[in-house]
Structure formats: C-alpha cells, structure tokens
Short mmCIF file of C-alpha atoms in Angstrom, two decimals:
data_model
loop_
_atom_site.label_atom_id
_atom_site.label_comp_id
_atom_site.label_asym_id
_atom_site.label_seq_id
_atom_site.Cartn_x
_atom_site.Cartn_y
_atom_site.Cartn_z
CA UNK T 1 14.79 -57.70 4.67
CA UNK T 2 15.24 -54.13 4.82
CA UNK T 3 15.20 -52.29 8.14
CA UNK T 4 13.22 -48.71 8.04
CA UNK T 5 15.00 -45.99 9.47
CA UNK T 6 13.19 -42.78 10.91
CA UNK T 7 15.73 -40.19 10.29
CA UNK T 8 13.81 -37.77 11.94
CA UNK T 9 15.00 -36.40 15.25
CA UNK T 10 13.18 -36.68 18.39
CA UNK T 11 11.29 -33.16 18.77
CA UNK T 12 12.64 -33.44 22.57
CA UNK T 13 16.12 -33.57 21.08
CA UNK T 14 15.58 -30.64 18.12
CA UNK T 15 14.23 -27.88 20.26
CA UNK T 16 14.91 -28.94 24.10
CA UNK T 17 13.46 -25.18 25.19
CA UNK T 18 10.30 -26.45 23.03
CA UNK T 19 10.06 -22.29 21.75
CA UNK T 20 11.03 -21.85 18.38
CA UNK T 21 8.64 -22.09 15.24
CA UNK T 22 9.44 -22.11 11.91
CA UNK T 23 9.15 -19.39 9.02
CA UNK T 24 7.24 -16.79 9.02
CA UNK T 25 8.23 -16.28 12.29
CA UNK T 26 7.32 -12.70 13.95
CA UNK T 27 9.53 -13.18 16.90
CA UNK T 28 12.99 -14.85 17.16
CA UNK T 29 14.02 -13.52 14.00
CA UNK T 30 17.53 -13.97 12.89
CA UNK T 31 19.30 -11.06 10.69
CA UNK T 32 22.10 -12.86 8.52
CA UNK T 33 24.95 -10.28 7.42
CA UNK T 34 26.69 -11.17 4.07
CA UNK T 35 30.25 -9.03 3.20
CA UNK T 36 30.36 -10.90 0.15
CA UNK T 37 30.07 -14.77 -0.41
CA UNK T 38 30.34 -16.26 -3.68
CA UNK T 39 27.85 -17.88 -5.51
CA UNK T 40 28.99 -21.89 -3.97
CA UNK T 41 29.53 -20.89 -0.62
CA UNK T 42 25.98 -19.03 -0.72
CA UNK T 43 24.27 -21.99 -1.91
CA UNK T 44 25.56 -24.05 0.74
CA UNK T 45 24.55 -21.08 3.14
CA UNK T 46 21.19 -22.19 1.95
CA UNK T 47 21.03 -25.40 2.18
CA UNK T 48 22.36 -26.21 5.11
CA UNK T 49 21.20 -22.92 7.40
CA UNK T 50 18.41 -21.40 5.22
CA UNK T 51 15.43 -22.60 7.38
CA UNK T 52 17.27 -20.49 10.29
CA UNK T 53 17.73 -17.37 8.61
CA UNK T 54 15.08 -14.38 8.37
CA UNK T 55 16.45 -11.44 6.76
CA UNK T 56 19.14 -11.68 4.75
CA UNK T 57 21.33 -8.33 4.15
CA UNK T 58 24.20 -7.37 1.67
CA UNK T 59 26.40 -5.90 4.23
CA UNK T 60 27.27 -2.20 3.77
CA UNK T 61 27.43 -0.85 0.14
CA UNK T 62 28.61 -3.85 -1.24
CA UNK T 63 25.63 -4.73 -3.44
CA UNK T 64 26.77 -2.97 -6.65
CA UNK T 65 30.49 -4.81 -6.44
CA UNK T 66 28.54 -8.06 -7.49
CA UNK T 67 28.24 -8.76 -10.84
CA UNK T 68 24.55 -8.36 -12.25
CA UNK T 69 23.75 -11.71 -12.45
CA UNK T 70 25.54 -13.18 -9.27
CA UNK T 71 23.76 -11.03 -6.96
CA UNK T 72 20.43 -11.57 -8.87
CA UNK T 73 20.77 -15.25 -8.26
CA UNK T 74 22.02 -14.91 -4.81
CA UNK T 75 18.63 -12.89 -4.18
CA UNK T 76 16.51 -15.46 -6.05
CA UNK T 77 17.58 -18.19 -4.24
CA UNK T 78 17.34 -16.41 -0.56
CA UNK T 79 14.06 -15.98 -1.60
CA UNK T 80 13.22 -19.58 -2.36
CA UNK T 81 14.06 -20.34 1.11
CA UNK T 82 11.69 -17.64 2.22
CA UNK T 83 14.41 -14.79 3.11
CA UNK T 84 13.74 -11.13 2.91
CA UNK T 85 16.62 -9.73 1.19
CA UNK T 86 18.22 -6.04 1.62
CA UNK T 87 20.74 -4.10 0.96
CA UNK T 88 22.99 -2.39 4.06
CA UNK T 89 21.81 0.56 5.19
CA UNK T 90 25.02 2.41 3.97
CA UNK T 91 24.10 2.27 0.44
CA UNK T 92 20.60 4.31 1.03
CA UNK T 93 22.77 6.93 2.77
CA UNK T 94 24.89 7.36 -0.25
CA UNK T 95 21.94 7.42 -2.57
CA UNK T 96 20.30 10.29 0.04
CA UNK T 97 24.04 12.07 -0.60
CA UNK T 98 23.90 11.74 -3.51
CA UNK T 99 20.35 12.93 -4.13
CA UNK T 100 20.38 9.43 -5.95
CA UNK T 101 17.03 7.68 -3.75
CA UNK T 102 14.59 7.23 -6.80
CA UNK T 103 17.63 5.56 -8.99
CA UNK T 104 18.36 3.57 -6.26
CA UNK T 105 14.54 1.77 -5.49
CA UNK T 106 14.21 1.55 -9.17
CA UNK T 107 17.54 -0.67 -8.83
CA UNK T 108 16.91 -2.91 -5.79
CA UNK T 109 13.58 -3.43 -6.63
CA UNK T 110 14.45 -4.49 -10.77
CA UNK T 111 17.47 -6.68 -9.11
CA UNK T 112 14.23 -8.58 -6.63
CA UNK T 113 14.96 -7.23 -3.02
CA UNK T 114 12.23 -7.43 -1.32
CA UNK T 115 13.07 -5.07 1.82
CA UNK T 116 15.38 -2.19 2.78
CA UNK T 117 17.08 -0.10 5.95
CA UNK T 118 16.82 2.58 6.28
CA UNK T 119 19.53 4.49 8.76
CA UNK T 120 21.38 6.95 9.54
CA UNK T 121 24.31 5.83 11.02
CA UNK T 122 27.14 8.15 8.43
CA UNK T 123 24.96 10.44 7.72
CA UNK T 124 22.48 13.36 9.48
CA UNK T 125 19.06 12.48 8.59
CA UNK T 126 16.10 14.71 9.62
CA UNK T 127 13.62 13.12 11.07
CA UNK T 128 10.74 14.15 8.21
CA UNK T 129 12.90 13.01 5.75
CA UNK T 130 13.65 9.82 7.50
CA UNK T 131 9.63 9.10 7.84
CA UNK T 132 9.85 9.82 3.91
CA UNK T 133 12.07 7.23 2.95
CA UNK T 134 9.95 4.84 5.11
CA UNK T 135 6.81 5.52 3.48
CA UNK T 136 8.37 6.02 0.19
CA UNK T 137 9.59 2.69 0.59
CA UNK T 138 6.74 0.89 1.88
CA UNK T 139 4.49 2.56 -0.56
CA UNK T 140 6.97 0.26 -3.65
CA UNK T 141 6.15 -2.68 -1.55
CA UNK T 142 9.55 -3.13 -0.14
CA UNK T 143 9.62 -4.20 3.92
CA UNK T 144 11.31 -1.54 5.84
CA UNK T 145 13.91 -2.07 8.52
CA UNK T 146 15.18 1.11 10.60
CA UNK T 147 18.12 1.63 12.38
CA UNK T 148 19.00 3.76 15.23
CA UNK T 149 22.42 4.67 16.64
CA UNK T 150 25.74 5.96 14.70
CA UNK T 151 28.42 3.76 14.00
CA UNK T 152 31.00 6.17 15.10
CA UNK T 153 32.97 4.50 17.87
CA UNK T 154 32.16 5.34 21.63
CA UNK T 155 28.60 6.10 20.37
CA UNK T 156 25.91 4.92 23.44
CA UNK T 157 22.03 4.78 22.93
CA UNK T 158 19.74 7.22 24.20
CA UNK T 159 17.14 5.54 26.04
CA UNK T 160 14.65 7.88 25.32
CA UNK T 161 15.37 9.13 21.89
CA UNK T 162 15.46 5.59 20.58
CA UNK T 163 12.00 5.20 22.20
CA UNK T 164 10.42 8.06 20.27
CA UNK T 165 12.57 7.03 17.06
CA UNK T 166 11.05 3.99 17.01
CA UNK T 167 7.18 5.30 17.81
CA UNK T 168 7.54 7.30 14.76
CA UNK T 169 9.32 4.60 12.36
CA UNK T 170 6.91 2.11 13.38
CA UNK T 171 4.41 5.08 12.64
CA UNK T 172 6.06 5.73 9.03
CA UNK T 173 5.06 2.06 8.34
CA UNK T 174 8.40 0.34 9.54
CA UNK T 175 8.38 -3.22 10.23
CA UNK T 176 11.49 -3.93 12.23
CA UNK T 177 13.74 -1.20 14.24
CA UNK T 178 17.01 -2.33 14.52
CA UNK T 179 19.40 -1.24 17.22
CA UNK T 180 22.97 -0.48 15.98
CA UNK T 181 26.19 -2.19 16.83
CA UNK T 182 27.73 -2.40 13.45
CA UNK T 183 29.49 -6.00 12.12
CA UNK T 184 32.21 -5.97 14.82
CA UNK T 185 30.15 -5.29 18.11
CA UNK T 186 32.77 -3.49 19.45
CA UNK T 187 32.07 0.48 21.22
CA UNK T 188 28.96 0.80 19.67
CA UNK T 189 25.35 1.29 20.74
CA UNK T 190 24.64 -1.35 23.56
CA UNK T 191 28.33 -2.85 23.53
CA UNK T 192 31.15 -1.22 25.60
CA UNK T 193 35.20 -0.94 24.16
CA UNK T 194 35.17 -4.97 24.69
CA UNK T 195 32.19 -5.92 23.21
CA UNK T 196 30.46 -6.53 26.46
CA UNK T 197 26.73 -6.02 26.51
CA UNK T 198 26.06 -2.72 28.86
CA UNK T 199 23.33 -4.44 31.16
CA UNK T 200 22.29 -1.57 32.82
CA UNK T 201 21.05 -0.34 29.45
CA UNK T 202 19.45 -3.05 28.17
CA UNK T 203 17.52 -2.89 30.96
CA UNK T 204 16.57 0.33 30.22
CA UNK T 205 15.40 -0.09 26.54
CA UNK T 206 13.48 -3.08 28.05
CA UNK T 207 11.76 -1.19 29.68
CA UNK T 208 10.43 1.41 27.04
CA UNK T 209 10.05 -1.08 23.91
CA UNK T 210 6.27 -1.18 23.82
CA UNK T 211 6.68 -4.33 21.22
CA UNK T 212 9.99 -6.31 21.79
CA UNK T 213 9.05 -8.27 18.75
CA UNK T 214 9.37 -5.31 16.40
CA UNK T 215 13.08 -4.74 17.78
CA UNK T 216 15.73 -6.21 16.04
CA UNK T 217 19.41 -6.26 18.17
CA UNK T 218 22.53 -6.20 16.26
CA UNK T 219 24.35 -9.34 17.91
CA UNK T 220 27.74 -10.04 15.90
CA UNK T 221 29.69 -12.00 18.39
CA UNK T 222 28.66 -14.54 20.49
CA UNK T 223 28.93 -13.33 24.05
CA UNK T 224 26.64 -10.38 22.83
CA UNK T 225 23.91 -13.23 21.69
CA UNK T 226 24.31 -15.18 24.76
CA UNK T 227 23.51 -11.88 26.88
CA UNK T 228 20.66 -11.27 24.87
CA UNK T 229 18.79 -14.79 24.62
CA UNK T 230 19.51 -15.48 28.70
CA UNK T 231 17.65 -11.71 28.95
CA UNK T 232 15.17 -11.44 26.59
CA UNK T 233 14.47 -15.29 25.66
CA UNK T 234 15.38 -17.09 22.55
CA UNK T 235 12.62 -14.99 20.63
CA UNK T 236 14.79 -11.92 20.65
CA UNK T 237 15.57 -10.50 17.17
CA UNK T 238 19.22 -10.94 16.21
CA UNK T 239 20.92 -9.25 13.58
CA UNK T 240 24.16 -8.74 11.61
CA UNK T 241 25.01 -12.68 12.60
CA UNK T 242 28.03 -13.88 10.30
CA UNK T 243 27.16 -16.53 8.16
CA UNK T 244 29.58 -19.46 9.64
CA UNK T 245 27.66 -19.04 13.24
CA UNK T 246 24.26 -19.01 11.91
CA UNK T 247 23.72 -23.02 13.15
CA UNK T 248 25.64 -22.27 15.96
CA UNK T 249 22.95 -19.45 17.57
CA UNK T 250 20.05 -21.22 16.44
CA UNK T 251 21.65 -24.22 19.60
CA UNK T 252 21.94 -21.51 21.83
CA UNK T 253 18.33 -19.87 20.83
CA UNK T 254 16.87 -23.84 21.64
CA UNK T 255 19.11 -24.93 24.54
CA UNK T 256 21.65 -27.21 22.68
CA UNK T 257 24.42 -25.40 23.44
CA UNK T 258 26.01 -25.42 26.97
CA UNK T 259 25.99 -21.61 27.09
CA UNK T 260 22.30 -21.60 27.09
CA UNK T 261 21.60 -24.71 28.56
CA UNK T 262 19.45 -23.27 31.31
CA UNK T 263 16.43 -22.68 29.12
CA UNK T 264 15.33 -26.02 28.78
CA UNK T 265 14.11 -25.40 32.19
CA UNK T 266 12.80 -21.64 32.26
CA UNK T 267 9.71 -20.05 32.01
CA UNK T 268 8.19 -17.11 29.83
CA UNK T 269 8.44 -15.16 33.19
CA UNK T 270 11.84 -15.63 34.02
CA UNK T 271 13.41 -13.12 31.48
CA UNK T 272 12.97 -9.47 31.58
CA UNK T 273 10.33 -7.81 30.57
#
C-alpha cells in the first residue's frame, strides 16, 4: 500500500511574516537585473525563481549584443511566467543621443518587451522631453519605469527634487519611479562610498513619497535590502537584484532568513511611514 505524501509546505513555514502575495503584485515588487545570461541558465532562472520575480530588465545597453532569436526567447519565456520585460535605461539614452527614439520602440516592441525606463542617469534630459518619452511610451502600450539620480559616483538624492520628479512622471503616465543606485550599490543615490544605506535620507524620502508602492529602490547587495525591508516592510520595491540572490531576498522579504527574522513578529505600524 502506497503512502500519500502532501508535498506542500505548511503556509506557517512558506511565509512566517504571513505578507507576501503572489503575481500581480502592486507592492513588494522585485526588479531582477540580467548582464547577460545564456539561454540554460535563464531557463533555470525561471523555473526555479520565476514566481519571485516582477520586472525583469536587460541590464544597461546590452540588449542588442544578443542574438535575435536568443533574446526573443529569453523575453517570451519571462513573459510566460508573468514578467514585465525591459531594456536598461542606458539604451533609451543612446537612442535620445542619437536622435534614434522612434527606431528604437519600433525595436523593443517587434522583439515583445512589454515595458521600458526611462532615465537620465548619462545623459541631461529636460524635463518636457522626459514627460515625452513617458507618454510616448505609454501611448505604444509599453509600462513605463522612471529613474531618478545620476550614476556618476558621489552623486546623493535631492529630497525634494526627487519628490517633484516623481509627481510629474507619475503625472506623464509612469507606473514605477525607481530610485538610482546603479548594479554595484556603491556611492550612489541612497548608498554612501561603502554601500551603506544613508538612514537619515531614507527617512527623508519617506517622508515625501505620497505612494511608497509606486517607488521602486535599487537594492544590489544585501545589506542595502536588509536596511530597506527592516524600514519599509517586506512590500518595499526592490530593484537591480542579481539573479543568483533572487531566492535568497524573497527569505528575508518573509522572515526565513535570520537577518530578517524579526518580522514574523511585527506589525504594519512598526516600520516607517
């Protein structure tokens, strides 16, 4: 006689914090940065962390280095799994210096992304023509994810500039804005020379995000993610996460992790606000 097996995990043991949801989710979102995996190492990207990824981005310019048809099944199967795909922000700014922007929608959209960023991080971008590319690109159908900050080293966020920036993206028709911090985290935007989250503004932006769920925080390493889920809550937005530590924030976003332990016994009201 065969014995029956439930290989289903106790919910108590799968989510311990008892706060995340699966996809669509509009909060908790998780921003997965690809610098260029190959076609087996995506597909086991997908199958064993797919259901934990949101947004899925080509990092940088790299999305014309691919092949044709690699990167068109990379983005079909992303999209399977229920991932908006993009293209980094980097290649939009070349296409804007290059006076290139209608070539290159007609070429992520035939290729089947399904979102973009828009930034200026390299380049100057005035602020009507930035609203432009966000309606332009809304107006194709694409989801639009801004960015604010510059990636040049030593760069710091302006509390109150990045308040109005995102007013008017979200006005534009932006769905996410995404605070900068490039892929290493390092002297950039909320992270000082070491990488350490600057608490004193985070605090700050805290306090002037009218919508934390439409703020997405560029998290690459994982003292920056810890910071952020112990002061925001696991339903903080997380972006540019490398692809080999995509199981290992989804622990700390639910409590299975001993850096975030503490949430399996905290309250909505405990974080900041």
């Amino acid at each position: 006689m065969e014995l029956t097996v439930n290989l289903k995990w106790p919910a108590a043991l799968t989510d311990p914090s008892g706060r995340r949801f699966g996809k669509p989710r509009s909060e908790g979102i998780t921003m997965v940065i690809d610098k260029g995996l190959g076609p087996h190492a995506f597909e086991d990207l997908m199958a064993t962390a797919s259901d934990y990824i949101d947004i899925l981005k080509f990092g940088f310019g790299t999305s014309p280095l691919y092949p044709a048809a690699v990167i068109r099944d990379k983005i079909e199967l992303a999209k399977r799994k229920h991932i908006t795909v993009i293209p980094g922000g980097t290649l939009l700014e070349t296409a804007v210096a290059k006076d290139m922007v209608p070539a290159f929608f007609r070429h992520i959209l035939a290729l089947g992304f399904d979102g973009v960023e828009v930034s200026d991080g390299t380049i100057e971008l005035p602020r009507s023509r930035r609203s432009e590319l966000i309606r332009q690109a809304s107006e194709l159908g694409l989801k639009v994810f801004t960015e604010y900050g510059k990636k040049i080293f030593g760069s710091r966020i302006d509390v109150l500039d990045f308040a109005q920036t995102a007013q008017e993206d979200f006005a534009a028709g932006a769905n996410l804005v995404t605070v900068e911090a490039r892929e290493s985290g390092v002297g950039v935007g909320l992270f000082d020379e070491r990488g350490a989250c600057r608490e004193q503004d985070l605090t700050e932006m805290l306090k002037v995000i009218p919508n934390r769920g439409r703020v997405l925080w560029e998290a690459p390493l994982k003292e920056q993610q810890v910071a952020l889920i112990k002061s925001v809550g696991p339903e903080v937005n997380l972006g540019n996460i490398p692809v080999q530590d995509v199981l290992a924030l989804e622990t700390m976003r639910r409590g299975l992790r001993s850096d975030t332990f503490e949430l399996n016994s905290r309250s909505l009201s405990d974080y900041v606000i």
